[in-house]
mmCIF file of C-alpha atoms in Angstrom:
data_model
loop_
_atom_site.group_PDB
_atom_site.id
_atom_site.type_symbol
_atom_site.label_atom_id
_atom_site.label_comp_id
_atom_site.label_asym_id
_atom_site.label_seq_id
_atom_site.Cartn_x
_atom_site.Cartn_y
_atom_site.Cartn_z
ATOM 1 C CA MET A 156 99.784 -127.031 -138.469
ATOM 2 C CA SER A 157 100.364 -123.874 -136.460
ATOM 3 C CA PHE A 158 100.206 -123.861 -132.666
ATOM 4 C CA ASP A 159 97.056 -121.724 -132.711
ATOM 5 C CA ALA A 160 95.346 -124.048 -135.175
ATOM 6 C CA TRP A 161 96.382 -127.059 -133.088
ATOM 7 C CA LEU A 162 95.044 -125.532 -129.876
ATOM 8 C CA HIS A 163 91.761 -124.599 -131.541
ATOM 9 C CA ARG A 164 91.472 -128.179 -132.801
ATOM 10 C CA HIS A 165 92.010 -129.674 -129.306
ATOM 11 C CA ARG A 166 90.283 -126.889 -127.403
ATOM 12 C CA ALA A 167 87.320 -128.951 -126.178
ATOM 13 C CA GLU A 168 89.596 -131.628 -124.688
ATOM 14 C CA VAL A 169 91.940 -129.039 -123.174
ATOM 15 C CA GLU A 170 89.081 -127.193 -121.493
ATOM 16 C CA ALA A 171 87.452 -130.414 -120.252
ATOM 17 C CA ARG A 172 90.680 -131.432 -118.510
ATOM 18 C CA CYS A 173 91.123 -127.916 -117.113
ATOM 19 C CA LEU A 174 87.543 -127.966 -115.816
ATOM 20 C CA ALA A 175 88.276 -131.156 -113.883
ATOM 21 C CA VAL A 176 91.093 -129.309 -112.090
ATOM 22 C CA VAL A 177 88.965 -126.216 -111.409
ATOM 23 C CA GLN A 178 86.084 -128.137 -109.853
ATOM 24 C CA GLU A 179 88.412 -129.631 -107.223
ATOM 25 C CA LEU A 180 89.383 -126.207 -105.866
ATOM 26 C CA PRO A 181 87.549 -124.724 -102.833
ATOM 27 C CA ALA A 182 86.674 -121.405 -104.514
ATOM 28 C CA TYR A 183 84.908 -123.239 -107.344
ATOM 29 C CA THR A 184 83.282 -126.315 -105.763
ATOM 30 C CA VAL A 185 79.961 -124.514 -105.203
ATOM 31 C CA LEU A 186 79.803 -122.987 -108.678
ATOM 32 C CA PRO A 187 77.725 -124.424 -111.515
ATOM 33 C CA ALA A 188 79.786 -126.218 -114.153
ATOM 34 C CA GLU A 189 79.171 -123.492 -116.727
ATOM 35 C CA GLU A 190 80.653 -120.829 -114.446
ATOM 36 C CA SER A 191 83.689 -122.960 -113.725
ATOM 37 C CA LEU A 192 84.027 -123.589 -117.457
ATOM 38 C CA SER A 193 84.055 -119.836 -118.098
ATOM 39 C CA THR A 194 87.217 -119.679 -115.960
ATOM 40 C CA CYS A 195 88.895 -122.190 -118.274
ATOM 41 C CA LEU A 196 87.645 -120.415 -121.402
ATOM 42 C CA SER A 197 89.108 -117.090 -120.302
ATOM 43 C CA LEU A 198 92.517 -118.556 -119.545
ATOM 44 C CA THR A 199 92.582 -120.468 -122.833
ATOM 45 C CA GLU A 200 91.793 -117.222 -124.651
ATOM 46 C CA ALA A 201 94.820 -115.633 -123.000
ATOM 47 C CA LEU A 202 97.036 -118.497 -124.138
ATOM 48 C CA LEU A 203 95.798 -117.984 -127.714
ATOM 49 C CA ALA A 204 96.702 -114.272 -127.779
ATOM 50 C CA ASP A 205 98.507 -113.148 -130.933
ATOM 51 C CA GLN A 206 101.190 -111.113 -129.185
ATOM 52 C CA PRO A 207 103.177 -111.767 -125.961
ATOM 53 C CA GLU A 208 101.963 -108.459 -124.527
ATOM 54 C CA ALA A 209 98.347 -109.472 -125.115
ATOM 55 C CA LEU A 210 98.958 -112.864 -123.460
ATOM 56 C CA VAL A 211 100.436 -111.192 -120.373
ATOM 57 C CA GLU A 212 97.625 -108.648 -120.174
ATOM 58 C CA GLY A 213 94.959 -111.321 -120.651
ATOM 59 C CA ALA A 214 96.446 -113.574 -117.981
ATOM 60 C CA GLN A 215 96.718 -110.758 -115.456
ATOM 61 C CA GLN A 216 93.159 -109.588 -116.133
ATOM 62 C CA TRP A 217 91.961 -113.174 -115.705
ATOM 63 C CA ALA A 218 93.736 -113.526 -112.355
ATOM 64 C CA GLU A 219 92.507 -110.174 -111.046
ATOM 65 C CA ARG A 220 88.925 -110.982 -112.072
ATOM 66 C CA GLU A 221 88.995 -114.434 -110.451
ATOM 67 C CA MET A 222 90.385 -113.036 -107.184
ATOM 68 C CA ARG A 223 87.812 -110.249 -107.182
ATOM 69 C CA GLU A 224 84.699 -112.164 -108.266
ATOM 70 C CA ARG A 225 85.398 -115.690 -106.995
ATOM 71 C CA ALA A 226 87.679 -114.873 -104.050
ATOM 72 C CA ALA A 227 90.120 -117.363 -105.573
ATOM 73 C CA THR A 228 93.534 -117.577 -103.934
ATOM 74 C CA PRO A 229 96.819 -117.270 -105.843
ATOM 75 C CA SER A 230 97.572 -120.935 -105.154
ATOM 76 C CA GLU A 231 94.239 -121.938 -106.692
ATOM 77 C CA LEU A 232 94.859 -119.832 -109.785
ATOM 78 C CA LEU A 233 98.357 -121.260 -110.157
ATOM 79 C CA ALA A 234 96.855 -124.753 -109.912
ATOM 80 C CA ILE A 235 94.478 -123.902 -112.774
ATOM 81 C CA ALA A 236 97.297 -122.463 -114.885
ATOM 82 C CA GLU A 237 99.519 -125.475 -114.179
ATOM 83 C CA GLY A 238 96.644 -127.822 -115.026
ATOM 84 C CA LEU A 239 96.112 -126.054 -118.340
ATOM 85 C CA SER A 240 99.832 -126.080 -119.100
ATOM 86 C CA GLN A 241 100.167 -129.780 -118.296
ATOM 87 C CA THR A 242 97.138 -130.607 -120.406
ATOM 88 C CA VAL A 243 98.594 -128.793 -123.385
ATOM 89 C CA ARG A 244 101.934 -130.565 -122.931
ATOM 90 C CA ASP A 245 100.163 -133.938 -122.709
ATOM 91 C CA LEU A 246 98.748 -133.290 -126.184
ATOM 92 C CA PRO A 247 101.937 -132.081 -127.876
ATOM 93 C CA PRO A 248 101.641 -130.047 -131.067
ATOM 94 C CA PRO A 249 103.944 -130.662 -134.030
ATOM 95 C CA ARG A 250 107.597 -130.675 -132.950
ATOM 96 C CA GLU A 251 108.387 -127.401 -134.708
ATOM 97 C CA ASP A 252 105.883 -125.637 -132.423
ATOM 98 C CA LEU A 253 107.217 -126.969 -129.109
ATOM 99 C CA GLY A 254 109.315 -123.827 -128.632
ATOM 100 C CA GLN A 255 106.263 -121.645 -129.148
ATOM 101 C CA LEU A 256 104.299 -123.764 -126.666
ATOM 102 C CA ASN A 257 106.993 -123.489 -124.000
ATOM 103 C CA GLY A 258 107.313 -119.760 -124.615
ATOM 104 C CA ARG A 259 103.596 -119.200 -124.146
ATOM 105 C CA VAL A 260 103.415 -121.316 -121.016
ATOM 106 C CA ASP A 261 106.433 -119.536 -119.517
ATOM 107 C CA ALA A 262 104.882 -116.152 -120.337
ATOM 108 C CA LEU A 263 101.613 -117.248 -118.722
ATOM 109 C CA VAL A 264 103.292 -118.305 -115.475
ATOM 110 C CA ALA A 265 105.459 -115.168 -115.397
ATOM 111 C CA ALA A 266 102.390 -112.952 -115.869
ATOM 112 C CA LEU A 267 100.592 -114.642 -112.982
ATOM 113 C CA ALA A 268 103.659 -114.395 -110.745
ATOM 114 C CA HIS A 269 103.857 -110.659 -111.449
ATOM 115 C CA CYS A 270 100.155 -110.253 -110.705
ATOM 116 C CA PHE A 271 100.441 -112.145 -107.414
ATOM 117 C CA ALA A 272 103.474 -110.124 -106.369
ATOM 118 C CA GLY A 273 101.414 -106.984 -106.877
ATOM 119 C CA GLU A 274 98.574 -108.479 -104.840
ATOM 120 C CA VAL A 275 100.932 -109.277 -101.954
ATOM 121 C CA GLU A 276 102.268 -105.722 -102.043
ATOM 122 C CA ARG A 277 98.729 -104.316 -102.098
ATOM 123 C CA LEU A 278 97.650 -106.467 -99.150
ATOM 124 C CA SER A 279 100.747 -105.504 -97.186
ATOM 125 C CA ALA A 280 100.103 -101.813 -97.806
ATOM 126 C CA GLY A 281 96.448 -102.287 -96.919
ATOM 127 C CA GLN A 282 97.367 -103.949 -93.633
ATOM 128 C CA SER A 283 99.686 -101.064 -92.744
ATOM 129 C CA HIS A 284 96.985 -98.516 -93.561
ATOM 130 C CA TRP A 285 94.430 -100.495 -91.550
ATOM 131 C CA GLU A 286 96.675 -100.584 -88.489
ATOM 132 C CA ALA A 287 97.241 -96.831 -88.721
ATOM 133 C CA LEU A 288 93.516 -96.183 -89.096
ATOM 134 C CA CYS A 289 92.697 -98.421 -86.147
ATOM 135 C CA GLU A 290 95.079 -96.429 -83.995
ATOM 136 C CA ILE A 291 93.503 -93.145 -85.068
ATOM 137 C CA THR A 292 89.945 -94.390 -84.531
ATOM 138 C CA ARG A 293 90.896 -95.634 -81.066
ATOM 139 C CA GLU A 294 91.981 -92.071 -80.376
ATOM 140 C CA LEU A 295 88.668 -90.911 -81.830
ATOM 141 C CA ASN A 296 86.720 -92.946 -79.299
ATOM 142 C CA ALA A 297 88.751 -91.478 -76.443
ATOM 143 C CA SER A 298 89.101 -87.920 -77.726
ATOM 144 C CA LEU A 299 87.290 -84.862 -76.465
ATOM 145 C CA ASP A 300 88.195 -83.021 -79.671
ATOM 146 C CA VAL A 301 86.062 -85.122 -82.039
ATOM 147 C CA GLY A 302 86.284 -82.683 -84.935
ATOM 148 C CA ARG A 303 90.075 -82.702 -85.039
ATOM 149 C CA THR A 304 90.326 -86.482 -84.730
ATOM 150 C CA LEU A 305 87.661 -86.981 -87.402
ATOM 151 C CA HIS A 306 89.791 -84.865 -89.704
ATOM 152 C CA ARG A 307 92.840 -87.062 -89.032
ATOM 153 C CA THR A 308 90.768 -90.195 -89.617
ATOM 154 C CA LEU A 309 89.437 -88.833 -92.903
ATOM 155 C CA ALA A 310 92.892 -87.809 -94.105
ATOM 156 C CA ALA A 311 94.340 -91.238 -93.268
ATOM 157 C CA LEU A 312 91.479 -93.010 -95.041
ATOM 158 C CA MET A 313 91.938 -90.887 -98.160
ATOM 159 C CA THR A 314 95.631 -91.744 -98.244
ATOM 160 C CA ALA A 315 94.872 -95.451 -97.823
ATOM 161 C CA ILE A 316 92.386 -95.690 -100.694
ATOM 162 C CA GLY A 317 93.856 -93.071 -103.037
ATOM 163 C CA ALA A 318 91.060 -90.518 -102.756
ATOM 164 C CA GLU A 319 91.621 -86.806 -103.363
ATOM 165 C CA MET A 320 88.479 -85.566 -101.600
ATOM 166 C CA GLY A 321 86.689 -86.620 -98.444
ATOM 167 C CA VAL A 322 83.917 -85.571 -96.095
ATOM 168 C CA VAL A 323 82.195 -86.548 -92.863
ATOM 169 C CA LEU A 324 78.669 -85.190 -92.612
ATOM 170 C CA LEU A 325 76.830 -85.323 -89.286
ATOM 171 C CA ALA A 326 73.187 -84.751 -88.431
ATOM 172 C CA ASP A 327 72.442 -81.205 -87.311
ATOM 173 C CA GLY A 328 69.750 -81.085 -84.644
ATOM 174 C CA GLU A 329 68.477 -77.625 -85.537
ATOM 175 C CA SER A 330 68.198 -77.871 -89.316
ATOM 176 C CA GLY A 331 67.613 -81.602 -89.580
ATOM 177 C CA GLN A 332 70.202 -81.682 -92.355
ATOM 178 C CA LEU A 333 73.401 -83.652 -92.724
ATOM 179 C CA VAL A 334 76.114 -81.009 -92.707
ATOM 180 C CA PRO A 335 79.895 -81.274 -93.176
ATOM 181 C CA GLU A 336 81.651 -81.760 -89.847
ATOM 182 C CA THR A 337 85.037 -82.080 -91.504
ATOM 183 C CA ALA A 338 85.973 -81.999 -95.176
ATOM 184 C CA ILE A 339 89.063 -82.134 -97.372
ATOM 185 C CA ASN A 340 88.837 -80.664 -100.881
ATOM 186 C CA TRP A 341 85.065 -81.283 -100.773
ATOM 187 C CA GLN A 342 82.693 -78.964 -102.623
ATOM 188 C CA GLY A 343 79.353 -80.660 -101.969
ATOM 189 C CA GLY A 344 76.870 -79.115 -99.581
ATOM 190 C CA ASN A 345 74.278 -80.099 -96.993
ATOM 191 C CA LEU A 346 72.013 -83.059 -97.564
ATOM 192 C CA SER A 347 68.554 -84.005 -96.362
ATOM 193 C CA PRO A 348 68.423 -87.478 -94.761
ATOM 194 C CA ALA A 349 65.075 -87.993 -96.503
ATOM 195 C CA MET A 350 66.924 -88.155 -99.838
ATOM 196 C CA LEU A 351 69.014 -91.179 -98.807
ATOM 197 C CA PRO A 352 68.216 -94.767 -99.838
ATOM 198 C CA SER A 353 65.516 -96.302 -97.650
ATOM 199 C CA ALA A 354 67.791 -99.169 -96.542
ATOM 200 C CA TRP A 355 70.166 -96.604 -95.078
ATOM 201 C CA ARG A 356 67.428 -94.451 -93.515
ATOM 202 C CA GLU A 357 65.898 -97.485 -91.821
ATOM 203 C CA GLY A 358 69.260 -98.588 -90.432
ATOM 204 C CA GLY A 359 69.141 -101.870 -92.333
ATOM 205 C CA THR A 360 72.634 -101.704 -93.824
ATOM 206 C CA ASP A 361 75.773 -99.605 -93.896
ATOM 207 C CA SER A 362 77.023 -101.130 -97.169
ATOM 208 C CA PRO A 363 78.881 -98.458 -99.153
ATOM 209 C CA LEU A 364 77.763 -97.136 -102.498
ATOM 210 C CA VAL A 365 80.687 -97.320 -104.931
ATOM 211 C CA LEU A 366 80.477 -95.489 -108.260
ATOM 212 C CA SER A 367 83.408 -95.645 -110.656
ATOM 213 C CA ASP A 368 82.006 -93.058 -113.066
ATOM 214 C CA LEU A 369 79.322 -90.604 -111.975
ATOM 215 C CA LEU A 370 78.962 -89.298 -115.513
ATOM 216 C CA ALA A 371 77.877 -92.711 -116.762
ATOM 217 C CA ALA A 372 76.022 -93.901 -113.661
ATOM 218 C CA ASP A 373 72.772 -91.900 -113.977
ATOM 219 C CA ALA A 374 73.258 -90.978 -110.327
ATOM 220 C CA GLU A 375 70.333 -90.254 -108.035
ATOM 221 C CA PRO A 376 69.716 -86.627 -106.969
ATOM 222 C CA TRP A 377 71.122 -87.152 -103.481
ATOM 223 C CA VAL A 378 74.414 -88.401 -104.951
ATOM 224 C CA GLU A 379 74.731 -85.324 -107.160
ATOM 225 C CA ALA A 380 73.874 -83.043 -104.227
ATOM 226 C CA LEU A 381 76.425 -84.761 -102.010
ATOM 227 C CA ALA A 382 79.275 -84.941 -104.499
ATOM 228 C CA GLY A 383 79.138 -81.493 -106.009
ATOM 229 C CA PRO A 384 81.265 -80.630 -109.051
ATOM 230 C CA ASN A 385 84.483 -82.320 -110.176
ATOM 231 C CA VAL A 386 83.725 -85.716 -108.586
ATOM 232 C CA ARG A 387 84.056 -88.613 -111.029
ATOM 233 C CA SER A 388 84.314 -91.653 -108.722
ATOM 234 C CA LEU A 389 82.731 -91.944 -105.290
ATOM 235 C CA MET A 390 82.588 -94.232 -102.243
ATOM 236 C CA VAL A 391 80.076 -93.306 -99.536
ATOM 237 C CA ALA A 392 78.321 -95.028 -96.637
ATOM 238 C CA PRO A 393 75.973 -94.066 -93.786
ATOM 239 C CA LEU A 394 77.119 -93.682 -90.204
ATOM 240 C CA LEU A 395 74.540 -95.706 -88.289
ATOM 241 C CA ALA A 396 74.104 -95.649 -84.515
ATOM 242 C CA ASN A 397 71.186 -97.049 -82.546
ATOM 243 C CA GLY A 398 69.386 -97.880 -85.790
ATOM 244 C CA ALA A 399 69.442 -94.308 -87.108
ATOM 245 C CA VAL A 400 71.517 -92.371 -89.625
ATOM 246 C CA LYS A 401 73.873 -90.068 -87.751
ATOM 247 C CA GLY A 402 75.848 -88.965 -90.784
ATOM 248 C CA LEU A 403 77.712 -89.981 -93.914
ATOM 249 C CA LEU A 404 81.337 -90.700 -94.703
ATOM 250 C CA GLY A 405 82.407 -90.114 -98.282
ATOM 251 C CA ALA A 406 85.595 -90.289 -100.311
ATOM 252 C CA ALA A 407 85.968 -89.286 -103.930
ATOM 253 C CA SER A 408 88.263 -88.604 -106.835
ATOM 254 C CA ALA A 409 88.177 -86.492 -109.963
ATOM 255 C CA ARG A 410 89.443 -89.560 -111.860
ATOM 256 C CA MET A 411 87.191 -92.254 -113.265
ATOM 257 C CA GLY A 412 87.621 -95.638 -111.568
ATOM 258 C CA ALA A 413 90.090 -94.267 -109.039
ATOM 259 C CA LEU A 414 88.546 -96.044 -106.031
ATOM 260 C CA ASP A 415 89.384 -99.753 -106.070
ATOM 261 C CA PRO A 416 86.589 -102.127 -104.912
ATOM 262 C CA HIS A 417 89.323 -103.966 -102.979
ATOM 263 C CA HIS A 418 89.244 -101.021 -100.570
ATOM 264 C CA VAL A 419 85.599 -101.546 -99.576
ATOM 265 C CA PRO A 420 86.402 -103.709 -96.493
ATOM 266 C CA LEU A 421 88.853 -101.070 -95.247
ATOM 267 C CA PHE A 422 86.318 -98.313 -95.916
ATOM 268 C CA ARG A 423 83.572 -100.219 -94.078
ATOM 269 C CA GLY A 424 85.851 -100.770 -91.109
ATOM 270 C CA VAL A 425 86.464 -97.036 -90.777
ATOM 271 C CA VAL A 426 82.746 -96.296 -91.207
ATOM 272 C CA SER A 427 81.947 -98.681 -88.363
ATOM 273 C CA GLN A 428 84.581 -97.147 -86.077
ATOM 274 C CA VAL A 429 83.457 -93.590 -86.791
ATOM 275 C CA ALA A 430 79.782 -94.500 -86.312
ATOM 276 C CA THR A 431 80.595 -96.046 -82.934
ATOM 277 C CA ALA A 432 82.548 -92.973 -81.864
ATOM 278 C CA ILE A 433 79.853 -90.455 -82.763
ATOM 279 C CA GLY A 434 77.136 -92.678 -81.288
ATOM 280 C CA ASN A 435 78.788 -92.698 -77.858
#
């Protein structure tokens, strides 16, 4: 019996034992059993991959998805992987397949270690960018030359999130339009506040809009008017002060999926700082 055939045969028992491990972890205790089970199913699928490269890719995609969607920690994901590995070893396949089993388990752990190393590096870089942005926005609050400091803030934000274009639009008292106060490589034009989502206009939220592919998103007219040509991915949020929209902050790229959702907290922090500065 091949290893794959053996694992398919024992799959229900393997996943049941893995589920027992998952449901003890903080990130998963509040989830319904079927959602926790889907975590086990995905990792088992990775272990069943035909080629080592596919196993590594599947394991890394699984880890990235769990961290993004469940806010699972690396230690929790390692506990799941170790639980799966131990379960498989407790139900040993035919002796001739033990080498294949150990090879797959080792590849699984190595893939997760590589993924977590990348996550640590990303978080470290994000922290450095955040500290630099905080320093610039502190200057923004104290500066008399708001336009120049806004430009520095925008440039630093673009560097931090990997954007190639950026803009800060502010409300113009005479025209009633949102007009670019500072822009970098931005080709979009003015925008009427009346075109914005009602939740933004009413000051209910400053949650960013994140679009990974404008061509496939069936974007609303205000998005197309804001972005202009050549924009493929976009992150934009309102600058709210005293319950009113005072402007917009946007960052974009000509590449599809270039703006990582992991950067949303950093983006929101800058939006809040800029909104406070212009509201003073």
